Amino acid sequence: MSDIIRRDPRAEWIARNRLHPLHAAMQPALNSWMGPNGLLRKNVHGLGFIGPNGIKRIDRSGAQQGGAVKRSAAADVQLPLHAIVEPAFYITVVPDMVGGRLSSHDRDLLGLARQLAGAEGAVLAVVFGEHKETAFDVAGVDRLLIIDGAGFDGYSPEQRVQGLRAVDNQFNPRHWLLPDSRSGGGELGRRFDSDLQRGSGRSRTSCA
């Protein structure tokens, strides 16, 4: 829709003709005027704006100016995607996926993993069960591995450690990143780090 304001000759003619039935409706509403006794009068019916639920609201801060102001829709910015065809190594992230979506903490970890991977490595995200996320690529994920099964539902840290151990044997990631949160990432990270140290004698797991 164009933002160009076009003239309406018929509306201008009605505004000039005081005998027209719609003349009063075409006049601009005065929010305040000086009364005959010198007092400033305010039109309380002209204040405010109609909210999205149809109820009239009065914004005394002046931050909102009603629904008459045209707001241009913000264009979606397409970020360039960096594809890693043959990664030299992997940085593996196990997000919490609270509610089936990436949280702000998960996105911070993916950003850190993207920095550690650089131009040669790839970020591998390991997700347990079903999810609702559709923007893994924009968050910095190069490879997505979904581990599904009835044994991984609910509180199952031991089964998940075994699943991560299988991923470690297959991809041999350079670093593991897990969120240090109460949603399960902190406990899972410490359990998995202990399991890795028993197997290899060194730690490659970080909880952030």
Tab-separated table of C-alpha atoms in Angstrom:
chain	number	residue	atom	x	y	z
A	1	MET	CA	0.000	0.000	0.000
A	2	SER	CA	1.316	3.424	-0.968
A	3	ASP	CA	2.009	5.999	1.760
A	4	ILE	CA	1.230	8.919	-0.595
A	5	ILE	CA	-1.615	11.047	0.775
A	6	ARG	CA	-4.063	11.824	-2.046
A	7	ARG	CA	-6.598	14.654	-2.115
A	8	ASP	CA	-10.305	13.927	-1.913
A	9	PRO	CA	-12.132	16.697	-3.846
A	10	ARG	CA	-15.532	15.560	-2.592
A	11	ALA	CA	-14.422	15.683	1.054
A	12	GLU	CA	-12.966	19.153	0.518
A	13	TRP	CA	-16.239	20.341	-1.036
A	14	ILE	CA	-18.242	18.978	1.923
A	15	ALA	CA	-15.882	20.708	4.362
A	16	ARG	CA	-16.477	24.058	2.603
A	17	ASN	CA	-20.273	23.667	2.338
A	18	ARG	CA	-21.774	24.391	5.765
A	19	LEU	CA	-25.242	23.391	4.526
A	20	HIS	CA	-24.175	19.843	3.714
A	21	PRO	CA	-25.402	17.171	6.203
A	22	LEU	CA	-21.871	15.786	6.568
A	23	HIS	CA	-20.231	19.177	7.074
A	24	ALA	CA	-19.865	18.766	10.862
A	25	ALA	CA	-18.363	15.300	10.506
A	26	MET	CA	-15.693	16.582	8.118
A	27	GLN	CA	-14.457	19.241	10.526
A	28	PRO	CA	-11.276	18.466	12.507
A	29	ALA	CA	-11.965	17.604	16.130
A	30	LEU	CA	-10.665	20.200	18.576
A	31	ASN	CA	-9.037	18.702	21.649
A	32	SER	CA	-8.915	22.038	23.474
A	33	TRP	CA	-10.202	25.572	23.003
A	34	MET	CA	-10.553	28.797	24.930
A	35	GLY	CA	-13.992	29.313	26.456
A	36	PRO	CA	-15.860	32.643	26.612
A	37	ASN	CA	-14.800	33.216	30.231
A	38	GLY	CA	-11.108	32.701	29.494
A	39	LEU	CA	-10.880	29.098	30.720
A	40	LEU	CA	-9.253	26.402	28.607
A	41	ARG	CA	-11.761	23.712	27.697
A	42	LYS	CA	-10.795	20.145	26.749
A	43	ASN	CA	-12.779	17.663	24.715
A	44	VAL	CA	-12.427	14.449	26.713
A	45	HIS	CA	-14.254	12.497	24.003
A	46	GLY	CA	-11.571	13.308	21.460
A	47	LEU	CA	-8.710	11.914	23.542
A	48	GLY	CA	-7.336	8.407	23.333
A	49	PHE	CA	-7.429	5.740	20.677
A	50	ILE	CA	-9.187	2.482	19.939
A	51	GLY	CA	-7.190	-0.536	21.113
A	52	PRO	CA	-6.932	-3.897	19.339
A	53	ASN	CA	-9.849	-5.292	21.364
A	54	GLY	CA	-12.149	-2.412	20.428
A	55	ILE	CA	-11.930	-0.600	23.784
A	56	LYS	CA	-10.995	3.060	23.812
A	57	ARG	CA	-7.738	3.772	25.631
A	58	ILE	CA	-6.263	7.055	26.859
A	59	ASP	CA	-2.477	7.223	26.832
A	60	ARG	CA	-1.470	10.083	29.129
A	61	SER	CA	2.244	9.609	28.420
A	62	GLY	CA	1.829	10.531	24.752
A	63	ALA	CA	3.814	7.515	23.563
A	64	GLN	CA	0.948	6.150	21.485
A	65	GLN	CA	-1.029	8.266	19.084
A	66	GLY	CA	-3.942	6.045	18.160
A	67	GLY	CA	-4.545	3.895	15.169
A	68	ALA	CA	-4.631	6.700	12.601
A	69	VAL	CA	-0.868	6.719	12.200
A	70	LYS	CA	0.313	4.525	9.377
A	71	ARG	CA	2.904	2.000	10.348
A	72	SER	CA	4.917	0.458	7.577
A	73	ALA	CA	5.561	-3.224	8.056
A	74	ALA	CA	9.163	-4.004	8.887
A	75	ALA	CA	10.810	-5.937	6.116
A	76	ASP	CA	12.301	-9.275	7.091
A	77	VAL	CA	16.070	-9.138	6.899
A	78	GLN	CA	17.531	-12.200	5.228
A	79	LEU	CA	20.847	-13.038	6.840
A	80	PRO	CA	23.496	-14.721	4.696
A	81	LEU	CA	23.899	-18.385	5.627
A	82	HIS	CA	27.382	-19.877	5.883
A	83	ALA	CA	27.341	-23.478	4.667
A	84	ILE	CA	29.992	-25.937	5.879
A	85	VAL	CA	30.125	-28.785	3.365
A	86	GLU	CA	33.029	-30.773	4.814
A	87	PRO	CA	33.771	-29.627	8.378
A	88	ALA	CA	37.187	-30.267	9.835
A	89	PHE	CA	35.713	-30.733	13.326
A	90	TYR	CA	32.474	-30.328	15.257
A	91	ILE	CA	31.378	-28.124	18.134
A	92	THR	CA	28.381	-29.882	19.655
A	93	VAL	CA	25.627	-28.074	21.541
A	94	VAL	CA	22.849	-29.756	23.534
A	95	PRO	CA	20.168	-27.055	23.985
A	96	ASP	CA	17.503	-27.294	26.672
A	97	MET	CA	14.678	-26.693	24.164
A	98	VAL	CA	12.182	-25.628	26.834
A	99	GLY	CA	8.741	-25.887	25.278
A	100	GLY	CA	10.248	-27.362	22.131
A	101	ARG	CA	11.941	-24.106	21.110
A	102	LEU	CA	15.334	-22.471	21.482
A	103	SER	CA	15.578	-20.226	24.518
A	104	SER	CA	17.754	-17.123	24.760
A	105	HIS	CA	20.276	-19.186	26.738
A	106	ASP	CA	20.337	-21.808	23.980
A	107	ARG	CA	20.912	-19.137	21.343
A	108	ASP	CA	23.794	-17.685	23.354
A	109	LEU	CA	25.418	-21.119	23.454
A	110	LEU	CA	24.939	-21.551	19.714
A	111	GLY	CA	26.541	-18.164	19.130
A	112	LEU	CA	29.514	-19.189	21.275
A	113	ALA	CA	29.755	-22.471	19.382
A	114	ARG	CA	29.709	-20.577	16.091
A	115	GLN	CA	32.691	-18.521	17.269
A	116	LEU	CA	34.588	-21.634	18.357
A	117	ALA	CA	33.862	-23.385	15.067
A	118	GLY	CA	35.214	-20.545	12.952
A	119	ALA	CA	35.346	-21.037	9.195
A	120	GLU	CA	36.428	-24.698	9.207
A	121	GLY	CA	34.304	-26.262	11.934
A	122	ALA	CA	30.586	-26.981	12.069
A	123	VAL	CA	28.073	-26.536	14.872
A	124	LEU	CA	26.196	-29.751	15.639
A	125	ALA	CA	23.002	-29.415	17.683
A	126	VAL	CA	21.705	-32.503	19.485
A	127	VAL	CA	17.994	-32.400	20.341
A	128	PHE	CA	16.112	-35.032	22.322
A	129	GLY	CA	12.549	-35.755	21.221
A	130	GLU	CA	10.189	-33.646	19.150
A	131	HIS	CA	10.595	-29.899	18.795
A	132	LYS	CA	8.771	-26.889	17.341
A	133	GLU	CA	11.800	-24.836	16.335
A	134	THR	CA	12.079	-23.737	12.696
A	135	ALA	CA	15.058	-21.367	12.849
A	136	PHE	CA	18.007	-23.588	13.686
A	137	ASP	CA	19.926	-22.339	10.638
A	138	VAL	CA	19.513	-18.684	11.590
A	139	ALA	CA	20.658	-19.492	15.148
A	140	GLY	CA	23.962	-20.837	13.795
A	141	VAL	CA	23.332	-24.588	13.568
A	142	ASP	CA	25.105	-26.374	10.695
A	143	ARG	CA	24.025	-29.927	11.538
A	144	LEU	CA	20.942	-31.053	13.454
A	145	LEU	CA	20.759	-34.467	15.107
A	146	ILE	CA	17.449	-35.523	16.664
A	147	ILE	CA	17.570	-38.397	19.154
A	148	ASP	CA	14.047	-39.697	19.546
A	149	GLY	CA	12.618	-42.553	21.540
A	150	ALA	CA	10.432	-43.377	24.513
A	151	GLY	CA	13.489	-43.840	26.730
A	152	PHE	CA	14.471	-40.173	26.355
A	153	ASP	CA	11.117	-38.708	27.405
A	154	GLY	CA	10.805	-36.878	30.711
A	155	TYR	CA	13.563	-37.036	33.300
A	156	SER	CA	16.073	-39.486	31.833
A	157	PRO	CA	19.635	-38.220	32.421
A	158	GLU	CA	21.265	-41.662	32.296
A	159	GLN	CA	19.661	-42.555	28.964
A	160	ARG	CA	20.601	-39.164	27.543
A	161	VAL	CA	24.199	-39.570	28.669
A	162	GLN	CA	24.322	-42.858	26.777
A	163	GLY	CA	22.893	-41.138	23.702
A	164	LEU	CA	25.467	-38.344	23.909
A	165	ARG	CA	28.186	-40.931	24.379
A	166	ALA	CA	27.148	-42.568	21.096
A	167	VAL	CA	27.257	-39.169	19.379
A	168	ASP	CA	30.728	-38.571	20.804
A	169	ASN	CA	31.971	-41.903	19.465
A	170	GLN	CA	30.575	-41.155	15.993
A	171	PHE	CA	31.487	-37.479	15.492
A	172	ASN	CA	34.301	-36.983	18.053
A	173	PRO	CA	33.486	-33.292	18.686
A	174	ARG	CA	36.234	-30.934	19.710
A	175	HIS	CA	34.019	-29.310	22.361
A	176	TRP	CA	30.665	-29.999	24.000
A	177	LEU	CA	28.524	-27.069	25.149
A	178	LEU	CA	25.515	-27.466	27.434
A	179	PRO	CA	23.489	-24.736	29.175
A	180	ASP	CA	24.141	-24.501	32.913
A	181	SER	CA	20.447	-24.194	33.740
A	182	ARG	CA	17.825	-25.750	35.976
A	183	SER	CA	15.979	-27.154	32.969
A	184	GLY	CA	18.275	-30.172	32.828
A	185	GLY	CA	21.304	-28.893	30.958
A	186	GLY	CA	23.421	-28.317	34.055
A	187	GLU	CA	22.899	-31.792	35.518
A	188	LEU	CA	23.207	-33.481	32.131
A	189	GLY	CA	26.444	-31.629	31.415
A	190	ARG	CA	28.052	-32.664	34.704
A	191	ARG	CA	26.967	-36.279	34.292
A	192	PHE	CA	28.236	-36.408	30.723
A	193	ASP	CA	31.527	-34.718	31.614
A	194	SER	CA	32.119	-37.279	34.352
A	195	ASP	CA	31.426	-40.078	31.881
A	196	LEU	CA	33.868	-38.618	29.346
A	197	GLN	CA	36.600	-38.246	31.952
A	198	ARG	CA	36.229	-41.875	32.969
A	199	GLY	CA	36.577	-42.924	29.343
A	200	SER	CA	39.334	-40.637	28.060
A	201	GLY	CA	40.761	-39.004	31.164
A	202	ARG	CA	40.168	-35.455	29.886
A	203	SER	CA	37.218	-33.105	29.796
A	204	ARG	CA	35.768	-31.622	26.599
A	205	THR	CA	32.479	-30.470	28.120
A	206	SER	CA	31.608	-26.930	29.170
A	207	CYS	CA	28.463	-25.713	30.924
A	208	ALA	CA	27.766	-22.049	30.309
